[in-house]
Amino acid sequence: MKRLLALTAAAFLALPLTPATASPAGTPGAPSAGDPYFPGQGNGGYDTRHYDLTLDYDPASGRLTGRAAISAQATQALSRFNLDLADTLTVRSVTVDGRPASFAQSGSELVVTPARTLHDRRGFSVVVRYDGTPAHVLDPDGSMDGWIRTADGVYNANEPQGAITWYPGNHHMTDKATYRFTVTVPADRVAVANGDLVRRTSKGGRTTYGWNAREPMASYLATVSIGTFDLTDRRVGRYRVTTAVDPQARGDATGFAERHPPVLDYFSELFGRYPYSSTGGIVDHAPEVGYALETQTRPLYPRVPSESLLAHELAHQWFGDSVTPTLWRDIWLNEGFATYAEWLWADKLGTRTVQAAFDEAYARPADDEFWQTPTADPGGPENLFHDPVYDRGAMTLHALRGATGDDAFFAILRAWAREHRYGNADTAAFIALAERVSGKDLGALFDAWLFKPGKPAQ
Ligand code: TRP
Ligand code: ZN
């Protein structure tokens, strides 16, 4: 995995690589995190620690004015470094440690040259001022991603590429950071983001919302969604539940906040403690967007979610959000786990047993195209959200459970959530952990379910 990553990054950079001993003047940070599915994502040479985003948005015109203050730490002596930002937005100024820096935008790369070399391992701060009319991007599978305009605001879902459409950052999931959002919108709209609601103040027909996301977050899980929402923020059971519901949303939103604690309590029993200081959801009316997203602490739905969709997105808070893959190829660690959690929740409700869910998925005939995609390698970014990632991923976990027994299986899931909390981990790490916790050699099982095309024997 590591070797492949290094080779891919090198290929993207077009050699020569940064010499091991950098000159005192520093060298440029890599323009990519080296993920083969999305080579434009992320950058090297630094780690972000915190984003302080101040946004002003006018839903009528679609104009966004933004200020991003980013705290980071250099991981090499840096003569310059890149941030990722779509060039539909115009950068007006950049400072580094308070001094004007020179910058250039090219495609989705924002290249920043500070007045002085940044020392290895030193913290530094970048402030980017920008504005423009954000436009969503289209993913390799054709779906809309990023700053997606709705009738009354924005449906802001950023997996896998959308973060570049609204703020500058290190937009690969391996660089997590905490966030603070300060968003000003017309007084008849609401701006909802991740984390805890910390401010709501109105002045001159505009309202400013403050949100504090205290736990580290991958940038594809950030959201600033805007609309005519009914906002509620209260304790329900053991949780601070903050919901934003568009009165136009399809479905029955009665008791939406109250539906969260039972699911979170059950998953806490199975997976370990809920990793965030608040929860809730954003229910928008977005018929043109076909998918929900597990935006951190507060999933985003294009309609009122069914019980299984709610369980899916809440399970992602452990699997995907807190423990995040290292490469996009390992997306089954998100979707297979969240799908398995849907099966667990349906079983708990008495709707359908996990075994029945497995049997239904497994009943696909052996010559079905479905079985040609191995769980752990969907083959390319256009297949990230295809059925095998979800259903074969969930079946892989059920096969594992059959081999280890219930006690070891849930101990594996809890250890996974605990040992990698707020971090990143890949498929190899999951296999190693499963073998360690169960004390079993699971090579043949994972080989058949994760890596080989074809229908695994039961
Ligand atoms: N991660 C989302 C979920 O399963 C799915 C998702 C994100 C998606 N982007 C997508 C699905 C684009 C289809 C198309 O909750
Ligand atoms: Zn999912």
CSV table of C-alpha atoms in Angstrom, one decimal, residues 173 176 320-325 420-425:
chain,number,residue,atom,x,y,z
A,173,MET,CA,-9.3,12.7,3.6
A,176,LYS,CA,-8.1,15.9,9.1
A,320,GLY,CA,-16.2,6.7,7.6
A,321,ASP,CA,-16.2,9.8,9.7
A,322,SER,CA,-14.3,8.9,12.8
A,323,VAL,CA,-12.4,6.1,11.2
A,324,THR,CA,-11.7,7.2,7.6
A,325,PRO,CA,-10.0,5.3,4.8
A,420,HIS,CA,-8.4,4.5,14.8
A,421,ARG,CA,-10.8,7.1,16.3
A,422,TYR,CA,-10.4,10.4,14.5
A,423,GLY,CA,-7.8,8.9,12.2
A,424,ASN,CA,-7.3,7.0,8.9
A,425,ALA,CA,-6.9,3.3,8.3
